[in-house]
Every structure is written in structure tokens, then in C-alpha cells.
PDB file of C-alpha atoms in Angstrom:
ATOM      1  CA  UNK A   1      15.715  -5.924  19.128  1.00  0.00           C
ATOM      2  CA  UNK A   2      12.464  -7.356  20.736  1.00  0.00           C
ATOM      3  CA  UNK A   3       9.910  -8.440  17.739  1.00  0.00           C
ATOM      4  CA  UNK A   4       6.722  -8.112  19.610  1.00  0.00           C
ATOM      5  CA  UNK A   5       4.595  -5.977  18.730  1.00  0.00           C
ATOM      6  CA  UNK A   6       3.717  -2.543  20.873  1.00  0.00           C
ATOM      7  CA  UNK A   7       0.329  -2.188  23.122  1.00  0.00           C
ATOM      8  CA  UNK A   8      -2.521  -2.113  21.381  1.00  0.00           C
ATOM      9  CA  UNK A   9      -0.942  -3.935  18.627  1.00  0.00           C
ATOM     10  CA  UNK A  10      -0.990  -7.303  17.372  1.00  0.00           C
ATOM     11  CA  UNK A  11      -0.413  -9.581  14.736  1.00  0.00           C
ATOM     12  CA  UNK A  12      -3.129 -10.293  11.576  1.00  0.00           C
ATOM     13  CA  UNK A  13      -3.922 -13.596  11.031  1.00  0.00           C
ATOM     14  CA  UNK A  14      -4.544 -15.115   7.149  1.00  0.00           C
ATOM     15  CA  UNK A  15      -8.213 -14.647   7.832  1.00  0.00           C
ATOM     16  CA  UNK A  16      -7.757 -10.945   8.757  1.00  0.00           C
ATOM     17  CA  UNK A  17      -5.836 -10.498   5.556  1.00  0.00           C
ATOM     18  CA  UNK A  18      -7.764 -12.357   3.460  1.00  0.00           C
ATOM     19  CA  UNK A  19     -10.843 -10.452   4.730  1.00  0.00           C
ATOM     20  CA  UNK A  20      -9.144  -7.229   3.855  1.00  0.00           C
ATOM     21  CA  UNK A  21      -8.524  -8.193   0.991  1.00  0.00           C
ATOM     22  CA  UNK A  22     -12.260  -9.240   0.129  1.00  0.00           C
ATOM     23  CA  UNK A  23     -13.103  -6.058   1.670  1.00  0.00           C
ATOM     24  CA  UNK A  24     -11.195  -3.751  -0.754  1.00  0.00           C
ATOM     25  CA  UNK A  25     -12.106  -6.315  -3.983  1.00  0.00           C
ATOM     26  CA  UNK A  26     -15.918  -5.812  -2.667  1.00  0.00           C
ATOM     27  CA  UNK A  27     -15.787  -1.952  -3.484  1.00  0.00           C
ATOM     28  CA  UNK A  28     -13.571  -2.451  -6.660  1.00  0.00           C
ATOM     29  CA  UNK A  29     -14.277  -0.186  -9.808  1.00  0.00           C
ATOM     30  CA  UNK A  30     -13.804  -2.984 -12.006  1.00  0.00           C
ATOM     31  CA  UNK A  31     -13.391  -6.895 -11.103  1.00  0.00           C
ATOM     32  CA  UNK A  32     -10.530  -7.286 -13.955  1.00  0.00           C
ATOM     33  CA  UNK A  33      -8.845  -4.611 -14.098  1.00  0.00           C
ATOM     34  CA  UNK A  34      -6.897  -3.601 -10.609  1.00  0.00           C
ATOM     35  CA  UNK A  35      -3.936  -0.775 -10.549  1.00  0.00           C
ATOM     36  CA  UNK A  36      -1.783  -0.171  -7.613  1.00  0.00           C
ATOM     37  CA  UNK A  37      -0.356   2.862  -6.650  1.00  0.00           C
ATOM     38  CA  UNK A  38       3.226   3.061  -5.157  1.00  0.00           C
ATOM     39  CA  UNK A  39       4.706   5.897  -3.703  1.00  0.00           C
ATOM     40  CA  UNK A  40       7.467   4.875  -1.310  1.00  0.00           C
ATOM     41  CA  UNK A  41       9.356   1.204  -1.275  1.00  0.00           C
ATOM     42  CA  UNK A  42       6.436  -0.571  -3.522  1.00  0.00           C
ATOM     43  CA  UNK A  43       8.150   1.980  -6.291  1.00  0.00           C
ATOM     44  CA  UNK A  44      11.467  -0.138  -6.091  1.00  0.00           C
ATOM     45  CA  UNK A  45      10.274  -3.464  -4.768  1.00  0.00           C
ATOM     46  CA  UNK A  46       6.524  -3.797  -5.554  1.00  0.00           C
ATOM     47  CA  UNK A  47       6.118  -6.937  -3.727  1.00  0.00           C
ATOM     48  CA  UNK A  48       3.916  -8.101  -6.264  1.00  0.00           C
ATOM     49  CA  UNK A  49       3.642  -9.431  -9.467  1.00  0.00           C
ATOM     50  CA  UNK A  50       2.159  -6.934 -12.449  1.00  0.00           C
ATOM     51  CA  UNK A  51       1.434  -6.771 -16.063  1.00  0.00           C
ATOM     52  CA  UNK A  52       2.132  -3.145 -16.780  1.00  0.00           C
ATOM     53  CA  UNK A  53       3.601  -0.252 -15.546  1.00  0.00           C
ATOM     54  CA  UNK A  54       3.210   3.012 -15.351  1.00  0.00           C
ATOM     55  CA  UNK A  55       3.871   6.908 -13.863  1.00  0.00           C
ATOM     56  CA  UNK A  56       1.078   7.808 -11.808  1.00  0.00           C
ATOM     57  CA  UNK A  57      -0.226  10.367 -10.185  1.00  0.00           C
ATOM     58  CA  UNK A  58      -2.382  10.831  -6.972  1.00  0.00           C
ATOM     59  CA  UNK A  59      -4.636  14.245  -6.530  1.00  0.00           C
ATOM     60  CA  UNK A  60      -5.476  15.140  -2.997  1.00  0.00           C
ATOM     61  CA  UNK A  61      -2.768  13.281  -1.490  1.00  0.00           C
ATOM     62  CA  UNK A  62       1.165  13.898  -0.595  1.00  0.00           C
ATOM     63  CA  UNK A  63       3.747  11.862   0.443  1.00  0.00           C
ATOM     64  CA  UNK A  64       4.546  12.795   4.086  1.00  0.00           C
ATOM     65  CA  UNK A  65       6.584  11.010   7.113  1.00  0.00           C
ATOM     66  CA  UNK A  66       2.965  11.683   9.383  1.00  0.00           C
ATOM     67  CA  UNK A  67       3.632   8.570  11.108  1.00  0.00           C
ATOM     68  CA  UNK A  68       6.667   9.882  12.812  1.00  0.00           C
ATOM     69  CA  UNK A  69       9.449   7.385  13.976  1.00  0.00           C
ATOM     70  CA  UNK A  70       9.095   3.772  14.239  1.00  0.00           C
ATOM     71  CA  UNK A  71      11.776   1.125  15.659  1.00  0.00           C
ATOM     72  CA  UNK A  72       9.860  -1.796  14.929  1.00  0.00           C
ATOM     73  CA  UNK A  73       9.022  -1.692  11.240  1.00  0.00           C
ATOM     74  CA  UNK A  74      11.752   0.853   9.774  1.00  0.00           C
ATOM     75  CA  UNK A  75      14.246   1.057  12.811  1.00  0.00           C
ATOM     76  CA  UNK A  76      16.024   0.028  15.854  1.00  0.00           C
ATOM     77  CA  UNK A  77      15.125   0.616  19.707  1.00  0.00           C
ATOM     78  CA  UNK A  78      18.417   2.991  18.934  1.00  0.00           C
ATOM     79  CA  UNK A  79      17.755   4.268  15.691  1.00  0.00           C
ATOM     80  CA  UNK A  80      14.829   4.426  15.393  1.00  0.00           C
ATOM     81  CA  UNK A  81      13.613   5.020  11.097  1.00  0.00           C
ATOM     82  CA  UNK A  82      11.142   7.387   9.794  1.00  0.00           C
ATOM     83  CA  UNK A  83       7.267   5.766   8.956  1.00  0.00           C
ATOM     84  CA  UNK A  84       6.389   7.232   5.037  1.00  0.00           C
ATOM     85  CA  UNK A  85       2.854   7.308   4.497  1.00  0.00           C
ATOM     86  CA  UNK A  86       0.452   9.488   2.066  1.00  0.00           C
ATOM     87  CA  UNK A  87      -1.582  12.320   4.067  1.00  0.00           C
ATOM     88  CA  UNK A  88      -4.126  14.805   2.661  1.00  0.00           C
ATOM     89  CA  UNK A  89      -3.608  17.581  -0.189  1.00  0.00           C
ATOM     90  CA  UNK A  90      -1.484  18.575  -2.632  1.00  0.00           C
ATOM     91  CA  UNK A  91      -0.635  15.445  -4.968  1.00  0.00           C
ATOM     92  CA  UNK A  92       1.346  12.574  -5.249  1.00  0.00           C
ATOM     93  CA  UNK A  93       3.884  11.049  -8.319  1.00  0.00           C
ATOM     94  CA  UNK A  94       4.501   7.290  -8.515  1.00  0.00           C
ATOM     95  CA  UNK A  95       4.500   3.890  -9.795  1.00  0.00           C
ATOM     96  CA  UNK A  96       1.303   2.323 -11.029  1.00  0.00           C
ATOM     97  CA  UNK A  97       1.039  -1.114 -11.468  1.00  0.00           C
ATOM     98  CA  UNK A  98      -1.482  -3.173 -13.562  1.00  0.00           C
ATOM     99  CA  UNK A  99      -2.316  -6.748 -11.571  1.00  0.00           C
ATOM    100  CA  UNK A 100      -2.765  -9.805 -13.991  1.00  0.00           C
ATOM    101  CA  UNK A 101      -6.519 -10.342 -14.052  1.00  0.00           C
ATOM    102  CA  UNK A 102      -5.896 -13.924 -12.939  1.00  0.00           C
ATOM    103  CA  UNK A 103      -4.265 -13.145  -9.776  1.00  0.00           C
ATOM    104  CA  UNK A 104      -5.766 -10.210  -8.830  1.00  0.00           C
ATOM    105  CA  UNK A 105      -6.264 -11.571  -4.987  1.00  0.00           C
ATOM    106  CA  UNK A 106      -3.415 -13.734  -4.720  1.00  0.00           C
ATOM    107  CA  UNK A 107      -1.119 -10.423  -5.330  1.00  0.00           C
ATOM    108  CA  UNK A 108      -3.772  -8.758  -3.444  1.00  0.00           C
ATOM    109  CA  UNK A 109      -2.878 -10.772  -0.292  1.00  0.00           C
ATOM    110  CA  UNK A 110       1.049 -10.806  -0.534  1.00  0.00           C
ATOM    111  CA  UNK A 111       0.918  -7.064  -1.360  1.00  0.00           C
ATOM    112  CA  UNK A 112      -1.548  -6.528   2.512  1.00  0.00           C
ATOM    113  CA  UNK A 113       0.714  -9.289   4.886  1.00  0.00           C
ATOM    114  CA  UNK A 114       3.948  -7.458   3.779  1.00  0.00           C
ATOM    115  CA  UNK A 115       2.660  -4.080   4.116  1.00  0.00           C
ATOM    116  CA  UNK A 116      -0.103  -4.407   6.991  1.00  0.00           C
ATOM    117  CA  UNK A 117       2.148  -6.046   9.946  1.00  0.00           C
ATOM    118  CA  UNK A 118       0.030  -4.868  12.789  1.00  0.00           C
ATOM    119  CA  UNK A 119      -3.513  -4.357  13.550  1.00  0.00           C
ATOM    120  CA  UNK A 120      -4.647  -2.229  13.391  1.00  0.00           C
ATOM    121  CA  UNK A 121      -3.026  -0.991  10.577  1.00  0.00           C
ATOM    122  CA  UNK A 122      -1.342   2.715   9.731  1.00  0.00           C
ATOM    123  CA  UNK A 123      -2.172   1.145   5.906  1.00  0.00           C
ATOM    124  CA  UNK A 124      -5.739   0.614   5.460  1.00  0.00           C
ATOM    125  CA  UNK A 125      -5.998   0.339   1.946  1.00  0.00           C
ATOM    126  CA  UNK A 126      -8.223   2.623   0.030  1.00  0.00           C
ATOM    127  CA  UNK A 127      -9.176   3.128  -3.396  1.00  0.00           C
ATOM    128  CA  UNK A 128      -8.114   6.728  -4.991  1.00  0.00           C
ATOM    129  CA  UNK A 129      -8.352   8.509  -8.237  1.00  0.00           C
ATOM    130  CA  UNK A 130      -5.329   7.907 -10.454  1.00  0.00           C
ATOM    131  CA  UNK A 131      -3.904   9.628 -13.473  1.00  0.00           C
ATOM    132  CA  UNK A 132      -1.593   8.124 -15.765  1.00  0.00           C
ATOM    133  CA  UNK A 133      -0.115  10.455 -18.375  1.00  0.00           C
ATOM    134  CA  UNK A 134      -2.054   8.876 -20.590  1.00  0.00           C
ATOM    135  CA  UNK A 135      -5.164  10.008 -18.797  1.00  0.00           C
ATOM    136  CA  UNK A 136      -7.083   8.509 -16.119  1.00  0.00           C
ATOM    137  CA  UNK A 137      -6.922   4.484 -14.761  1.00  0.00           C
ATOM    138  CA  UNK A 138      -9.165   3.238 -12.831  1.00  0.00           C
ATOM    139  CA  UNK A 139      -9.071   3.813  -9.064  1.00  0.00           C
ATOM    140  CA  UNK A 140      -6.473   2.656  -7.221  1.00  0.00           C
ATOM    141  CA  UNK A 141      -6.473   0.912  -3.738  1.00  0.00           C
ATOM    142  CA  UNK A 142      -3.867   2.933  -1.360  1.00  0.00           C
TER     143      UNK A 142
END
């Protein structure tokens, strides 16, 4: 399988991750506190280290396959795998995970160069509205 990326694709740099990553942190509900919300393969292998974990749950967004197939991220030129992402409505149940205050953008950035291969990215991360059932968190980047 050729790695290269597709036309208009390419590559992020450190710097482009680290400035996402600044980006997001810029906007943050709270500097200390920072939950992430998984809903596909972050649920099982959250690439990241936490501090606690817990069910979440996402209104206004469902999981969905929107981004159709994909052979260079989840597939093969001949099989080619199905892209999950979150699309609008309905809701959402997941993991949500609690980063250690001290390493908020260090997870931050190992979390955005696994998940964000290409720019531009199918992942821009977002911050969302997530309920615990223990009530609300604090938002959540997507």
C-alpha cells in the first residue's frame, strides 16, 4: 500500500499540532480541569494518559460512519475500512477521560498527531457539552 497521502492532503508538522493544540487550550472552560470524550477506538485505546474515568454522554451528536470509506487510515487500496466520526443530532454514549492537570498539553499533543494524520483534518477538535451520570463535566474537546 502507497503511504502518501491523497490530493489535497498532507502531512502536519509539530508546529501545526502544537498550534492546535494551543488553539483548543485557548478556548478551554477551565485551564485544570480537561475531559475527553471517546466514542470510537479512544474508548479501548485512549492514546493518552488520564486520571479518571468515566461514562459519558454527548447531546446533539451521534456516532455515524459520515466519512465513508477510507484505504489510507482504516483500510487497504483493496479493502478499503469504514471512517467513524460523530455527526449532528440525536446523542452520543462513551468514555470520558479526566487529563492529569500537569500534562494537560503533553496528552493534548499525543492525543491530535495520532488522531489528526492529514491536513486538513476530518477531526478538528471541538469542545462539547458532556454529561456524566453524575451530572454535567465540563466541556469536552471532540
Amino acid at each position: 500500500m502507497d503511504d502518501s497521502l491523497p490530493q489535497p492532503f498532507t502531512a502536519p508538522s509539530d508546529a501545526d499540532h502544537d498550534d492546535t493544540v494551543r488553539a483548543i487550550l485557548a478556548t478551554a472552560p477551565s485551564a485544570d480541569e480537561v475531559w475527553l470524550f471517546a466514542y470510537g477506538s479512544l474508548m479501548w485505546n485512549p492514546a493518552c494518559d488520564f486520571v479518571e474515568q468515566q461514562v459519558g454522554f454527548v447531546p446533539g451528536w451521534h456516532r455515524s460512519f459520515c466519512l465513508g470509506w477510507d484505504r489510507w487510515f482504516r483500510g487497504s487500496d483493496s479493502k478499503p475500512g469504514l471512517m467513524l466520526s460523530l455527526d449532528r443530532g440525536g446523542h452520543c454514549k462513551g468514555a470520558v477521560y479526566r487529563l492529569p492537570p500537569d500534562a494537560i498539553e503533553a496528552n493534548l499533543g499525543r492525543l491530535f498527531r495520532r488522531e489528526m494524520r492529514a491536513k486538513p483534518s476530518a477531526h478538528s477538535p471541538r469542545w462539547v457539552n458532556v454529561r456524566s451520570e453524575n451530572g454535567p463535566l465540563q466541556r469536552s474537546p471532540l
